[in-house]
CSV table of C-alpha atoms in Angstrom, one decimal:
chain,number,residue,atom,x,y,z
A,3,UNK,CA,-0.1,0.0,0.0
A,4,UNK,CA,1.1,3.6,-0.7
A,5,UNK,CA,-0.2,6.9,0.6
A,6,UNK,CA,-1.8,9.1,-2.0
A,7,UNK,CA,-3.5,12.4,-1.0
A,8,UNK,CA,-3.4,11.2,2.5
A,9,UNK,CA,-5.2,7.9,1.9
A,10,UNK,CA,-3.9,4.4,1.8
A,11,UNK,CA,-4.2,3.1,-1.7
A,12,UNK,CA,-3.4,-0.4,-2.8
A,13,UNK,CA,-0.5,-0.7,-5.3
A,14,UNK,CA,-2.7,-2.2,-8.0
A,15,UNK,CA,-4.9,0.9,-7.9
A,16,UNK,CA,-1.8,3.2,-8.2
A,17,UNK,CA,-0.7,1.1,-11.3
A,18,UNK,CA,-4.1,1.5,-12.9
A,19,UNK,CA,-4.2,5.2,-12.1
A,20,UNK,CA,-0.7,5.6,-13.6
A,21,UNK,CA,-1.8,3.8,-16.8
A,22,UNK,CA,-4.9,6.0,-17.1
A,23,UNK,CA,-2.7,9.1,-16.5
A,24,UNK,CA,-0.2,8.1,-19.1
A,25,UNK,CA,-2.9,7.2,-21.6
A,26,UNK,CA,-4.6,10.6,-21.2
A,27,UNK,CA,-1.2,12.3,-21.5
A,28,UNK,CA,-0.5,10.5,-24.8
A,29,UNK,CA,-3.9,11.3,-26.2
A,30,UNK,CA,-3.3,14.9,-25.4
A,31,UNK,CA,0.0,15.0,-27.1
A,32,UNK,CA,-1.3,13.7,-30.5
A,33,UNK,CA,-5.0,13.0,-30.5
A,34,UNK,CA,-5.9,10.2,-32.9
A,35,UNK,CA,-8.9,8.0,-32.2
A,36,UNK,CA,-8.3,4.7,-34.0
A,37,UNK,CA,-10.8,4.0,-36.7
A,38,UNK,CA,-12.1,7.6,-37.0
A,39,UNK,CA,-12.1,8.9,-40.5
A,40,UNK,CA,-9.4,11.5,-40.9
A,41,UNK,CA,-11.8,14.3,-42.1
A,42,UNK,CA,-13.4,14.1,-38.5
A,43,UNK,CA,-10.2,14.7,-36.7
A,44,UNK,CA,-9.5,18.4,-36.2
A,45,UNK,CA,-5.9,19.6,-35.9
A,46,UNK,CA,-4.6,21.0,-32.6
A,47,UNK,CA,-7.5,19.6,-30.5
A,48,UNK,CA,-7.3,17.6,-27.3
A,49,UNK,CA,-10.0,15.2,-26.0
A,50,UNK,CA,-11.9,16.6,-23.0
A,51,UNK,CA,-14.8,14.1,-22.5
A,52,UNK,CA,-16.1,10.9,-24.3
A,53,UNK,CA,-19.7,9.9,-23.9
A,54,UNK,CA,-22.2,7.3,-25.2
A,55,UNK,CA,-25.5,8.7,-26.4
A,56,UNK,CA,-29.0,7.1,-26.6
A,57,UNK,CA,-31.9,9.0,-27.9
A,58,UNK,CA,-33.9,9.8,-31.1
A,59,UNK,CA,-33.6,11.9,-34.3
A,60,UNK,CA,-36.9,13.8,-34.6
A,61,UNK,CA,-38.1,14.5,-38.0
A,62,UNK,CA,-40.9,16.7,-39.4
A,63,UNK,CA,-42.8,16.2,-42.7
A,64,UNK,CA,-42.2,19.3,-44.9
A,65,UNK,CA,-42.5,20.2,-48.6
A,66,UNK,CA,-39.2,20.1,-50.4
A,67,UNK,CA,-38.2,22.2,-53.4
A,68,UNK,CA,-40.2,20.1,-55.8
A,69,UNK,CA,-43.4,20.5,-53.5
A,70,UNK,CA,-43.4,16.9,-52.4
A,71,UNK,CA,-43.6,16.0,-48.8
A,72,UNK,CA,-40.4,14.6,-47.3
A,73,UNK,CA,-38.9,13.9,-43.8
A,74,UNK,CA,-36.6,16.7,-42.7
A,75,UNK,CA,-34.4,16.5,-39.6
A,76,UNK,CA,-35.8,18.8,-36.8
A,77,UNK,CA,-33.6,18.0,-33.9
A,78,UNK,CA,-31.8,15.3,-31.9
A,79,UNK,CA,-33.2,14.4,-28.5
A,80,UNK,CA,-30.5,12.4,-26.6
A,81,UNK,CA,-28.9,11.8,-23.3
A,82,UNK,CA,-25.1,11.4,-23.1
A,83,UNK,CA,-23.6,9.1,-20.5
A,84,UNK,CA,-20.1,8.9,-19.0
A,85,UNK,CA,-18.1,5.7,-18.7
A,86,UNK,CA,-19.7,5.0,-15.3
A,87,UNK,CA,-23.3,5.3,-16.9
A,88,UNK,CA,-24.1,8.6,-15.3
A,89,UNK,CA,-26.1,11.1,-17.3
A,90,UNK,CA,-23.7,14.1,-18.0
A,91,UNK,CA,-25.1,16.0,-21.0
A,92,UNK,CA,-28.4,16.6,-22.8
A,93,UNK,CA,-28.3,17.0,-26.6
A,94,UNK,CA,-31.0,18.9,-28.5
A,95,UNK,CA,-32.0,21.4,-31.1
A,96,UNK,CA,-29.4,23.6,-32.5
A,97,UNK,CA,-27.6,21.2,-32.3
A,98,UNK,CA,-26.8,22.0,-28.8
A,99,UNK,CA,-25.4,20.2,-25.7
A,100,UNK,CA,-26.0,21.2,-22.1
A,101,UNK,CA,-24.1,19.8,-19.1
A,102,UNK,CA,-25.5,19.5,-15.6
A,103,UNK,CA,-23.6,22.6,-14.5
A,104,UNK,CA,-25.7,24.6,-17.0
A,105,UNK,CA,-22.9,25.2,-19.5
A,106,UNK,CA,-24.1,25.0,-23.0
A,107,UNK,CA,-22.5,24.8,-26.5
A,108,UNK,CA,-24.1,25.1,-30.0
A,109,UNK,CA,-22.4,23.4,-33.0
A,110,UNK,CA,-22.5,23.4,-36.7
A,111,UNK,CA,-21.3,20.6,-39.1
A,112,UNK,CA,-17.9,21.0,-40.7
A,113,UNK,CA,-17.2,17.5,-41.9
A,114,UNK,CA,-19.1,14.2,-42.1
A,115,UNK,CA,-18.4,10.5,-43.0
A,116,UNK,CA,-20.6,7.5,-43.6
A,117,UNK,CA,-21.3,5.3,-40.5
A,118,UNK,CA,-19.6,1.9,-40.4
A,119,UNK,CA,-23.1,0.5,-39.6
A,120,UNK,CA,-25.5,0.2,-42.5
A,121,UNK,CA,-28.8,2.2,-42.4
A,122,UNK,CA,-27.4,4.7,-39.9
A,123,UNK,CA,-26.9,8.5,-39.8
A,124,UNK,CA,-23.6,9.9,-40.7
A,125,UNK,CA,-20.6,10.5,-38.4
A,126,UNK,CA,-19.9,14.2,-37.9
A,127,UNK,CA,-17.4,16.7,-36.9
A,128,UNK,CA,-19.0,19.9,-35.5
A,129,UNK,CA,-17.3,23.2,-34.6
A,130,UNK,CA,-18.8,24.8,-31.5
A,131,UNK,CA,-19.5,28.1,-29.8
A,132,UNK,CA,-19.9,28.3,-26.2
A,133,UNK,CA,-23.1,29.9,-25.0
A,134,UNK,CA,-22.1,29.7,-21.4
A,135,UNK,CA,-19.0,29.1,-19.3
A,136,UNK,CA,-18.5,26.0,-17.3
A,137,UNK,CA,-17.7,22.4,-18.1
A,138,UNK,CA,-18.5,22.8,-21.8
A,139,UNK,CA,-17.1,26.2,-22.1
A,140,UNK,CA,-13.7,25.2,-23.5
A,141,UNK,CA,-15.1,22.8,-26.1
A,142,UNK,CA,-14.2,23.7,-29.6
A,143,UNK,CA,-15.3,20.6,-31.5
A,144,UNK,CA,-17.6,17.7,-31.0
A,145,UNK,CA,-17.4,14.4,-32.9
A,146,UNK,CA,-20.4,12.2,-33.4
A,147,UNK,CA,-19.0,8.7,-34.0
A,148,UNK,CA,-20.1,5.0,-34.1
A,149,UNK,CA,-23.6,6.0,-35.1
A,150,UNK,CA,-26.2,3.3,-35.2
A,151,UNK,CA,-29.7,4.1,-36.5
A,152,UNK,CA,-31.3,7.5,-36.5
A,153,UNK,CA,-32.4,7.6,-40.2
A,154,UNK,CA,-35.8,9.2,-41.2
A,155,UNK,CA,-38.8,7.2,-40.3
A,156,UNK,CA,-39.7,4.3,-42.7
A,157,UNK,CA,-43.4,5.2,-42.4
A,158,UNK,CA,-44.7,7.6,-45.1
A,159,UNK,CA,-44.6,11.3,-44.7
A,160,UNK,CA,-48.3,12.2,-45.3
A,161,UNK,CA,-49.1,15.6,-44.0
A,162,UNK,CA,-47.2,18.8,-43.5
A,163,UNK,CA,-45.7,19.2,-39.9
A,164,UNK,CA,-46.3,15.6,-39.1
A,165,UNK,CA,-43.5,14.3,-36.8
A,166,UNK,CA,-41.7,11.0,-36.5
A,167,UNK,CA,-38.6,9.8,-34.7
A,168,UNK,CA,-36.0,7.3,-35.1
A,169,UNK,CA,-33.9,5.8,-32.2
A,170,UNK,CA,-30.2,6.2,-32.5
A,171,UNK,CA,-27.0,5.4,-30.6
A,172,UNK,CA,-23.7,7.2,-30.9
A,173,UNK,CA,-20.5,8.1,-29.2
A,174,UNK,CA,-19.8,11.9,-28.7
A,175,UNK,CA,-16.2,13.0,-28.1
A,176,UNK,CA,-15.8,16.7,-26.9
A,177,UNK,CA,-12.6,18.3,-27.8
A,178,UNK,CA,-10.8,21.4,-26.6
């Protein structure tokens, strides 16, 4: 056992903490998430937080340019969870993300790539603007990765302003 911050900590816990610290340090030096398309990796960005999302993509039925009714993305509605399974961020219209401390960011798409999963929404890189300071205040980019589902509803779009939703899963990485 060793003492850390005035507590007695077993050696195996210290080894695990050292591995985590070294891994985070290496990520910060040259961030590259294996398997992520290069167009979704911004330069000079460091990972701040990685989350798993579960929610829906909400669509509305609107007339397109040719005056035909079609499903149009209205907003995401998802909850993002940390590695321990705790809810940490709400994802909604804008697109926006709001943390439990009240900090909020709004993003816009700068790059996209097809999902590795068939019949799923695209993976994205979004640049962000902080609306408030706090936990998300330093976030410059958000990656939406490993998407599953979320495509427009399969049911027909029959009346203007009709709504439909499609469940999806994704991994969101917040970069500073």
